[in-house]
XYZ file of C-alpha atoms in Angstrom:
177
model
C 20.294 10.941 21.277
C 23.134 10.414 18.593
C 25.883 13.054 17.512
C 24.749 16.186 15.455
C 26.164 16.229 12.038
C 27.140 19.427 10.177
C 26.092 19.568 6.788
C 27.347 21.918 3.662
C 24.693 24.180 4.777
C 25.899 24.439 8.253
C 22.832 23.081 9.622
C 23.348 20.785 12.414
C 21.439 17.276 12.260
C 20.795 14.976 14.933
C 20.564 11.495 14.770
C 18.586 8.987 16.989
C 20.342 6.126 18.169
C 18.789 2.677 17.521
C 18.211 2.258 21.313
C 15.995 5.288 20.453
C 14.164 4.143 17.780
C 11.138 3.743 19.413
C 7.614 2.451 16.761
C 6.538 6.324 16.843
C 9.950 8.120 15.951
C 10.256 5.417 13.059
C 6.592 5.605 12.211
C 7.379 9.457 12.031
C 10.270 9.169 9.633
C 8.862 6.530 7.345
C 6.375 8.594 6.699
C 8.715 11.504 5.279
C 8.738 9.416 2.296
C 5.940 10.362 0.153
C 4.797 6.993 -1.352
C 1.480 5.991 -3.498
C -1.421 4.370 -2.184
C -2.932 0.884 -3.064
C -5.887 -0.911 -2.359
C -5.011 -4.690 -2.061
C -7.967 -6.586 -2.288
C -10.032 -10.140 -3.437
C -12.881 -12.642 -3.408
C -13.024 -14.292 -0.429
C -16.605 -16.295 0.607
C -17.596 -14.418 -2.405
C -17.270 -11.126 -0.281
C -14.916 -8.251 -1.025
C -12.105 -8.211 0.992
C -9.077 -5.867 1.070
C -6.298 -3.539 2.749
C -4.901 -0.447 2.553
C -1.065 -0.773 1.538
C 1.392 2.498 0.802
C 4.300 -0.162 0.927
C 3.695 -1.288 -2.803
C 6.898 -1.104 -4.627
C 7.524 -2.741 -8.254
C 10.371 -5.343 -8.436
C 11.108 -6.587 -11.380
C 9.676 -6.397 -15.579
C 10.769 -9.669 -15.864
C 9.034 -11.733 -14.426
C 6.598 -8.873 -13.697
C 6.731 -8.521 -9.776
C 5.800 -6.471 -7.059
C 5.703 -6.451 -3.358
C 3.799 -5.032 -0.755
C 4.461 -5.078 3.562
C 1.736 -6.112 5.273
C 1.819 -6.048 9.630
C 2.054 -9.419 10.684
C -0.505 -7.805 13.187
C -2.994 -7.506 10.433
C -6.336 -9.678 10.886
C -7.346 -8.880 7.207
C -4.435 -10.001 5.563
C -4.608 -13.759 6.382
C -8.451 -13.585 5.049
C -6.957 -12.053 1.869
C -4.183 -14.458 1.151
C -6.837 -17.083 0.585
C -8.119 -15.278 -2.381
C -7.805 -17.105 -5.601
C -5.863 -13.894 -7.213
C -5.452 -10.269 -6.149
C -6.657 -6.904 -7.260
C -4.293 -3.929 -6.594
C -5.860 -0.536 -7.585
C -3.146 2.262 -7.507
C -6.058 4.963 -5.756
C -7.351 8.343 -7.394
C -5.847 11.511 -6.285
C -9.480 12.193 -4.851
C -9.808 8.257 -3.293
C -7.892 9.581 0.079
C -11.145 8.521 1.309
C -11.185 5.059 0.355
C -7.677 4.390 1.723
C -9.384 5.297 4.989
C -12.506 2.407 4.455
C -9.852 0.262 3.796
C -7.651 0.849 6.536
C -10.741 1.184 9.203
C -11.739 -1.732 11.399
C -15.149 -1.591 10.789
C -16.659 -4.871 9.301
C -18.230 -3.652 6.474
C -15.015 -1.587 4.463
C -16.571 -1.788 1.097
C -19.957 0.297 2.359
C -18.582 3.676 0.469
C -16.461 2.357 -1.943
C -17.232 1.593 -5.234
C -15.605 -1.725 -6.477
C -15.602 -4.529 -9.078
C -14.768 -8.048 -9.192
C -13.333 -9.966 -12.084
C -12.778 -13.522 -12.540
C -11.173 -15.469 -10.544
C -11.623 -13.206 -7.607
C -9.346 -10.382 -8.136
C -11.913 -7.223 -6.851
C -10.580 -3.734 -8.158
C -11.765 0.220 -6.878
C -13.572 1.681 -9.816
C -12.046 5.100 -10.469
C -8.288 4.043 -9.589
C -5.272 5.009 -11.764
C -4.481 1.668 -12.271
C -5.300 -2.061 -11.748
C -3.111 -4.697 -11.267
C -4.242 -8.692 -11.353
C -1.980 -10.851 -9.084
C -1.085 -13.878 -7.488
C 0.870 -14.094 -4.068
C 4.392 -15.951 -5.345
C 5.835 -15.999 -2.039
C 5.869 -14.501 1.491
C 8.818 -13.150 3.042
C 9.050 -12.797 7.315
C 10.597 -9.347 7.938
C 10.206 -8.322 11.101
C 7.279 -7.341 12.249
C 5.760 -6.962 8.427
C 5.279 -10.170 6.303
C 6.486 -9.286 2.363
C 4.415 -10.102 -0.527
C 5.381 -10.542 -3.739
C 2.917 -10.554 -6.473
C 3.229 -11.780 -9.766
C 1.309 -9.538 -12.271
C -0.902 -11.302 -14.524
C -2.604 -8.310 -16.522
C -2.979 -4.852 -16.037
C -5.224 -1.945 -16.472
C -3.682 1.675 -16.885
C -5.941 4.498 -16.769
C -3.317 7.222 -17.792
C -5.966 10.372 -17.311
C -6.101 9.662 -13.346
C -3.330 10.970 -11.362
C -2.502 8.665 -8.171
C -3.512 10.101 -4.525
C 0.519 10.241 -2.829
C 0.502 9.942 1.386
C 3.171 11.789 2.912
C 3.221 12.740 6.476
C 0.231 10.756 7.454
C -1.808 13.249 5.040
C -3.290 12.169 1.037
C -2.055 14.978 -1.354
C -1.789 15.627 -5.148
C 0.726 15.772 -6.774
C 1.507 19.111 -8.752
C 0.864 19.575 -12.163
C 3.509 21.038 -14.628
């Protein structure tokens, strides 16, 4: 274990040492940051195929970019990169759920989820907050997560569905003000 820090508060801190950082105490700590949930998924075969991904960030307006990690350990994610373009739903506050499907091994992750395709491929969850259509640009090695990053070809908001946020390995709301 690392030195304690004293904060304003008086509160003492204590750090883990990289030595330390073992794939549970970082798993842990990632997950203290509340982040959104996507569903990452395409035509592939002409079957549905998709992920799970709550490391979707935006990246730039122009071009229009975003990224998402996948684990290089995935077996999905090669599958997916084949598809002619991607659809990223942002999920439904009440699509916790779905996230699950899509993060399950099973074979079959679209049996409880409803979904659409549009042309070329791109397949999006009905009910999500919003849709993204996107084509892989370029993929990044980082460790042991490979980065995507998507170029946005059109978009679908849907402004009356809040977004389902995963903090602490649990699917909340968020509050309303």
């Amino acid at each position: 274990m690392g030195e304690a820090a004293i904060g304003s508060t008086g509160t003492a801190e204590t750090f883990v040492d990289n030595g330390d950082l073992t794939a549970d105490v970082l798993r842990g700590a990632y997950g203290r940051f509340p982040s959104g949930v996507t569903a990452v998924c395409g035509l592939v075969d002409g079957l549905p195929t998709g992920i799970a991904a709550s490391s979707f960030t935006s990246v730039s307006l122009e071009p229009p970019l975003v990224s998402l990690c996948v684990a290089r350990t995935s077996t999905t994610w090669p599958v997916l990169r084949r598809a002619a373009c991607l659809g990223v739903s942002v999920l439904a506050e009440d699509q916790g759920p779905v996230a699950r499907a899509l993060a399950s091994k099973t074979s079959d992750r679209f049996a409880s989820v409803g979904w659409v395709a549009e042309p070329p491929g791109s397949v999006f969850v009905v009910g999500a907050a919003l849709w993204l259509e996107c084509r892989i640009v370029q993929e990044v090695p980082a460790g042991d997560h490979v980065i995507a990053l998507l170029e946005v070809d059109r978009l679908a908001p849907h402004a009356a569905v809040a977004p389902v946020v995963f903090h602490a390995s649990t699917f909340r709301s968020l509050a309303r003000s």
